mmCIF file of C-alpha atoms in Angstrom:
data_model
loop_
_atom_site.group_PDB
_atom_site.id
_atom_site.type_symbol
_atom_site.label_atom_id
_atom_site.label_comp_id
_atom_site.label_asym_id
_atom_site.label_seq_id
_atom_site.Cartn_x
_atom_site.Cartn_y
_atom_site.Cartn_z
ATOM 1 C CA MET A 217 4.034 11.590 40.109
ATOM 2 C CA THR A 218 6.937 10.151 38.735
ATOM 3 C CA GLN A 219 7.090 6.431 36.894
ATOM 4 C CA SER A 220 9.580 4.637 35.308
ATOM 5 C CA VAL A 221 9.254 2.814 31.710
ATOM 6 C CA SER A 222 11.465 0.666 30.928
ATOM 7 C CA VAL A 223 13.228 1.135 27.332
ATOM 8 C CA LEU A 224 15.019 -1.795 24.561
ATOM 9 C CA LEU A 225 17.848 -0.665 23.307
ATOM 10 C CA PHE A 226 18.823 -2.526 20.193
ATOM 11 C CA GLY A 227 21.890 -1.826 17.708
ATOM 12 C CA ILE A 228 24.001 1.723 17.810
ATOM 13 C CA THR A 229 21.804 2.618 20.950
ATOM 14 C CA ARG A 230 22.602 -0.311 22.992
ATOM 15 C CA ASP A 231 26.698 -0.153 21.916
ATOM 16 C CA LEU A 232 26.325 3.678 22.905
ATOM 17 C CA THR A 233 24.243 3.207 26.385
ATOM 18 C CA GLY A 234 26.221 0.087 27.383
ATOM 19 C CA GLN A 235 22.853 -1.720 28.113
ATOM 20 C CA SER A 236 20.522 -3.307 26.232
ATOM 21 C CA ALA A 237 17.063 -2.220 28.308
ATOM 22 C CA VAL A 238 17.182 1.442 30.699
ATOM 23 C CA ALA A 239 14.859 2.637 32.959
ATOM 24 C CA VAL A 240 13.803 6.510 32.263
ATOM 25 C CA PRO A 241 11.483 8.100 34.939
ATOM 26 C CA LEU A 242 9.091 10.232 33.442
ATOM 27 C CA ASN A 243 6.086 11.925 34.597
ATOM 28 C CA GLU A 244 2.649 10.761 34.080
ATOM 29 C CA GLY A 245 0.799 11.735 31.435
ATOM 30 C CA ALA A 246 4.550 11.804 29.286
ATOM 31 C CA SER A 247 4.524 11.439 25.937
ATOM 32 C CA VAL A 248 6.884 9.070 23.053
ATOM 33 C CA GLY A 249 8.508 12.910 22.363
ATOM 34 C CA ASP A 250 8.895 13.446 26.322
ATOM 35 C CA LEU A 251 11.029 10.532 26.795
ATOM 36 C CA LEU A 252 13.275 10.841 23.862
ATOM 37 C CA SER A 253 14.311 14.470 25.412
ATOM 38 C CA ARG A 254 15.089 12.752 28.631
ATOM 39 C CA LEU A 255 16.580 9.719 26.958
ATOM 40 C CA HIS A 256 18.780 12.657 25.221
ATOM 41 C CA GLN A 257 19.699 14.337 28.234
ATOM 42 C CA ASP A 258 20.439 11.478 30.005
ATOM 43 C CA TYR A 259 23.158 9.672 27.098
ATOM 44 C CA PRO A 260 24.218 12.770 25.420
ATOM 45 C CA ALA A 261 25.745 10.530 22.646
ATOM 46 C CA LEU A 262 22.150 9.525 21.366
ATOM 47 C CA ALA A 263 22.738 12.989 19.232
ATOM 48 C CA GLY A 264 24.857 11.727 16.739
ATOM 49 C CA ILE A 265 22.454 8.692 15.762
ATOM 50 C CA ARG A 266 20.706 9.899 11.969
ATOM 51 C CA SER A 267 17.069 9.250 13.017
ATOM 52 C CA LEU A 268 15.345 7.713 16.231
ATOM 53 C CA LEU A 269 11.779 6.651 16.301
ATOM 54 C CA VAL A 270 10.372 4.633 19.415
ATOM 55 C CA ALA A 271 8.124 1.682 19.050
ATOM 56 C CA VAL A 272 5.371 0.766 21.594
ATOM 57 C CA ASN A 273 3.800 -2.481 22.067
ATOM 58 C CA GLY A 274 5.364 -3.886 18.524
ATOM 59 C CA GLU A 275 4.257 -0.331 16.260
ATOM 60 C CA TYR A 276 5.539 3.002 15.244
ATOM 61 C CA ALA A 277 4.371 5.471 17.771
ATOM 62 C CA GLU A 278 4.505 9.167 16.976
ATOM 63 C CA SER A 279 6.330 11.943 19.584
ATOM 64 C CA GLU A 280 2.446 12.550 20.681
ATOM 65 C CA GLN A 281 1.527 9.125 21.750
ATOM 66 C CA LEU A 282 1.191 9.231 25.892
ATOM 67 C CA LEU A 283 3.032 6.309 27.709
ATOM 68 C CA ALA A 284 1.806 3.926 30.110
ATOM 69 C CA HIS A 285 4.503 2.088 32.489
ATOM 70 C CA HIS A 286 3.048 -1.449 30.926
ATOM 71 C CA ASP A 287 3.506 -0.692 27.531
ATOM 72 C CA GLU A 288 6.643 -1.723 25.622
ATOM 73 C CA ILE A 289 8.676 0.709 24.724
ATOM 74 C CA ALA A 290 11.842 0.149 22.378
ATOM 75 C CA LEU A 291 14.181 2.804 20.487
ATOM 76 C CA ILE A 292 14.585 1.967 17.450
ATOM 77 C CA PRO A 293 17.828 3.499 15.504
ATOM 78 C CA PRO A 294 18.142 3.745 11.355
ATOM 79 C CA VAL A 295 17.380 0.610 10.525
ATOM 80 C CA SER A 296 19.919 -2.024 7.823
ATOM 81 C CA GLY A 297 18.236 -4.865 7.572
ATOM 82 C CA GLY A 298 18.558 -6.373 4.041
ATOM 83 C CA MET B 904 5.462 -17.274 4.964
ATOM 84 C CA VAL B 905 7.505 -14.560 6.813
ATOM 85 C CA ALA B 906 10.265 -16.019 8.696
ATOM 86 C CA LEU B 907 13.341 -14.991 11.116
ATOM 87 C CA THR B 908 16.059 -17.249 11.563
ATOM 88 C CA SER B 909 19.749 -18.071 12.939
ATOM 89 C CA ASP B 910 20.014 -21.302 10.750
ATOM 90 C CA PRO B 911 21.317 -20.870 7.355
ATOM 91 C CA ILE B 912 18.589 -20.100 4.694
ATOM 92 C CA ASP B 913 17.083 -23.124 2.768
ATOM 93 C CA VAL B 914 16.925 -21.928 -0.611
ATOM 94 C CA THR B 915 15.568 -25.119 -2.219
ATOM 95 C CA ALA B 916 12.890 -25.564 0.678
ATOM 96 C CA ALA B 917 12.088 -22.253 -0.448
ATOM 97 C CA LEU B 918 11.520 -23.433 -4.200
ATOM 98 C CA THR B 919 9.403 -26.091 -3.144
ATOM 99 C CA TYR B 920 7.176 -24.241 -0.841
ATOM 100 C CA LEU B 921 6.903 -21.472 -3.759
ATOM 101 C CA GLN B 922 6.453 -24.215 -6.319
ATOM 102 C CA SER B 923 2.410 -24.688 -7.591
ATOM 103 C CA GLU B 924 0.539 -25.987 -10.498
ATOM 104 C CA GLN B 925 -0.868 -22.021 -11.197
ATOM 105 C CA ALA B 926 2.464 -20.577 -11.056
ATOM 106 C CA GLY B 927 3.755 -19.794 -13.935
ATOM 107 C CA ALA B 928 6.379 -17.518 -12.854
ATOM 108 C CA ILE B 929 8.947 -17.557 -9.456
ATOM 109 C CA ASP B 930 11.065 -14.981 -8.748
ATOM 110 C CA PHE B 931 13.660 -14.784 -6.027
ATOM 111 C CA PHE B 932 16.149 -11.954 -4.363
ATOM 112 C CA LEU B 933 18.433 -13.203 -2.090
ATOM 113 C CA GLY B 934 20.574 -10.736 -0.047
ATOM 114 C CA VAL B 935 24.048 -11.853 0.165
ATOM 115 C CA VAL B 936 27.356 -10.932 2.285
ATOM 116 C CA ARG B 937 29.452 -9.526 -0.149
ATOM 117 C CA ASP B 938 33.671 -8.960 1.209
ATOM 118 C CA ASN B 939 33.491 -4.930 1.255
ATOM 119 C CA THR B 940 31.999 -1.476 1.618
ATOM 120 C CA GLN B 941 32.879 0.919 -0.076
ATOM 121 C CA GLU B 942 36.525 -0.388 -0.990
ATOM 122 C CA ARG B 943 37.018 -1.212 2.566
ATOM 123 C CA PRO B 944 37.278 -4.287 3.590
ATOM 124 C CA VAL B 945 34.856 -6.229 5.453
ATOM 125 C CA ASP B 946 35.173 -9.731 7.422
ATOM 126 C CA ARG B 947 32.071 -10.234 8.976
ATOM 127 C CA LEU B 948 28.373 -9.140 9.208
ATOM 128 C CA GLU B 949 26.402 -9.093 12.608
ATOM 129 C CA TYR B 950 22.568 -8.756 11.817
ATOM 130 C CA GLU B 951 20.318 -7.917 15.073
ATOM 131 C CA ALA B 952 16.930 -7.935 15.360
ATOM 132 C CA TYR B 953 13.641 -6.790 17.523
ATOM 133 C CA ASP B 954 12.291 -10.346 16.656
ATOM 134 C CA ARG B 955 8.602 -9.685 17.299
ATOM 135 C CA MET B 956 8.242 -5.948 15.754
ATOM 136 C CA ALA B 957 10.664 -7.865 12.530
ATOM 137 C CA ILE B 958 7.914 -10.201 12.486
ATOM 138 C CA SER B 959 4.995 -8.182 12.477
ATOM 139 C CA GLU B 960 6.738 -5.588 10.337
ATOM 140 C CA MET B 961 7.164 -7.587 7.305
ATOM 141 C CA GLN B 962 3.671 -9.662 7.923
ATOM 142 C CA LYS B 963 2.794 -6.209 7.041
ATOM 143 C CA ILE B 964 4.891 -6.000 3.496
ATOM 144 C CA ALA B 965 3.575 -9.458 2.732
ATOM 145 C CA ASP B 966 0.076 -8.467 3.366
ATOM 146 C CA ASP B 967 0.700 -5.244 1.821
ATOM 147 C CA ALA B 968 2.015 -6.772 -1.634
ATOM 148 C CA GLN B 969 -0.502 -9.017 -1.947
ATOM 149 C CA GLN B 970 -3.236 -6.625 -1.809
ATOM 150 C CA ARG B 971 -0.974 -4.893 -4.290
ATOM 151 C CA TRP B 972 -0.831 -8.319 -6.845
ATOM 152 C CA PRO B 973 -1.764 -11.336 -7.542
ATOM 153 C CA ILE B 974 0.700 -13.716 -5.253
ATOM 154 C CA LEU B 975 0.344 -17.489 -5.068
ATOM 155 C CA ARG B 976 2.134 -17.500 -2.700
ATOM 156 C CA TYR B 977 5.652 -15.841 -0.689
ATOM 157 C CA THR B 978 8.406 -16.160 1.484
ATOM 158 C CA ILE B 979 9.960 -13.730 3.074
ATOM 159 C CA ILE B 980 13.571 -15.219 5.398
ATOM 160 C CA HIS B 981 15.812 -12.733 6.528
ATOM 161 C CA ARG B 982 18.795 -13.889 8.831
ATOM 162 C CA LYS B 983 19.963 -12.380 12.200
ATOM 163 C CA GLY B 984 23.305 -13.379 14.114
ATOM 164 C CA THR B 985 26.954 -13.395 12.754
ATOM 165 C CA LEU B 986 26.856 -14.033 8.929
ATOM 166 C CA GLN B 987 30.142 -14.569 7.093
ATOM 167 C CA ILE B 988 31.155 -13.660 3.269
ATOM 168 C CA GLY B 989 28.919 -15.730 0.667
ATOM 169 C CA GLU B 990 26.202 -15.957 3.021
ATOM 170 C CA ILE B 991 22.562 -15.676 2.592
ATOM 171 C CA ALA B 992 21.213 -12.048 4.699
ATOM 172 C CA VAL B 993 17.434 -12.139 3.028
ATOM 173 C CA LEU B 994 15.455 -14.295 0.632
ATOM 174 C CA ILE B 995 12.569 -13.120 -0.865
ATOM 175 C CA GLY B 996 10.640 -15.635 -2.567
ATOM 176 C CA VAL B 997 7.677 -14.324 -5.447
ATOM 177 C CA ALA B 998 5.091 -17.293 -7.097
ATOM 178 C CA THR B 999 2.513 -15.697 -9.481
ATOM 179 C CA ALA B 1000 0.641 -16.375 -12.854
ATOM 180 C CA HIS B 1001 2.988 -13.914 -14.556
ATOM 181 C CA ARG B 1002 6.357 -12.731 -14.002
ATOM 182 C CA ALA B 1003 5.484 -9.129 -14.466
ATOM 183 C CA ALA B 1004 3.774 -9.552 -11.355
ATOM 184 C CA ALA B 1005 6.443 -11.211 -9.643
ATOM 185 C CA PHE B 1006 9.484 -8.946 -9.998
ATOM 186 C CA GLU B 1007 7.484 -5.960 -9.281
ATOM 187 C CA ALA B 1008 6.213 -7.726 -5.837
ATOM 188 C CA CYS B 1009 9.872 -9.082 -5.120
ATOM 189 C CA ARG B 1010 11.163 -5.615 -6.036
ATOM 190 C CA TYR B 1011 8.633 -3.778 -3.699
ATOM 191 C CA ILE B 1012 9.071 -6.536 -0.707
ATOM 192 C CA ILE B 1013 13.054 -6.567 -0.692
ATOM 193 C CA ASP B 1014 12.492 -2.129 -0.863
ATOM 194 C CA THR B 1015 10.347 -1.746 1.831
ATOM 195 C CA ILE B 1016 12.035 -4.673 3.725
ATOM 196 C CA LYS B 1017 15.265 -1.906 4.095
ATOM 197 C CA GLN B 1018 13.279 0.934 5.052
ATOM 198 C CA THR B 1019 11.032 -0.184 7.901
ATOM 199 C CA VAL B 1020 11.569 -3.302 9.490
ATOM 200 C CA PRO B 1021 13.868 -3.257 12.675
ATOM 201 C CA ILE B 1022 16.597 -5.119 11.937
ATOM 202 C CA TRP B 1023 20.438 -3.636 12.244
ATOM 203 C CA LYS B 1024 23.430 -4.705 10.308
ATOM 204 C CA LYS B 1025 26.700 -3.844 11.836
ATOM 205 C CA GLU B 1026 29.429 -4.561 9.586
ATOM 206 C CA VAL B 1027 33.002 -5.309 10.769
ATOM 207 C CA PHE B 1028 36.011 -4.743 9.578
ATOM 208 C CA THR B 1029 39.498 -5.818 10.211
ATOM 209 C CA ASP B 1030 40.306 -2.653 11.643
ATOM 210 C CA GLY B 1031 37.157 -1.522 12.941
ATOM 211 C CA GLU B 1032 33.370 -1.958 13.209
ATOM 212 C CA SER B 1033 30.114 -0.093 11.961
ATOM 213 C CA TRP B 1034 26.640 -0.032 12.623
ATOM 214 C CA VAL B 1035 24.813 0.607 8.699
ATOM 215 C CA ASN B 1036 23.066 4.090 8.243
ATOM 216 C CA ALA B 1037 23.224 5.313 11.826
ATOM 217 C CA HIS B 1038 24.923 8.540 11.454
ATOM 218 C CA PRO B 1039 24.819 10.847 9.216
#
């Protein structure tokens, strides 16, 4: 069964996609790694970014972590605060 | 005290917050917008944050610093939005009994913020713009 998750975008990822959030269709039991692969497929421009991390419910997530459709998911390009 | 704000950072208010009768040392680090990057003239900076996570990651760093050093009071304030040359982008303030811990904790906090807190800086030049650290 396919579900769609909503992914928040910031910084360069928002500029590259022209959107502040994207809906990504994923199979049930999909992981953070699956999400990144799908995003790279749909938005090839993301490949030019130095590193892309994913946060789930406000915490950095490993690529094995499984996703649920109600999770708050965000793409985290290299940070540059300070 | 940890905060993310769109308003100018008030250094005097931060100092008042940090002062106490036990504090023999107060260290500040101020990150300030400068007018160039690698000799390219900068017009202004634009900071963007994932607010909820930026706050929680800054709080984690503060909690961690409190485990490592005997901190009496601290304040971490990061600005977001459009900043002009000379404006303060980030303020770290640490109050301790003695100076060594204040210096060390202050440096630890700013260095770690730059590694883990989801805040992004865009440099706007007179002839273009770019997100800092985004490309290899």
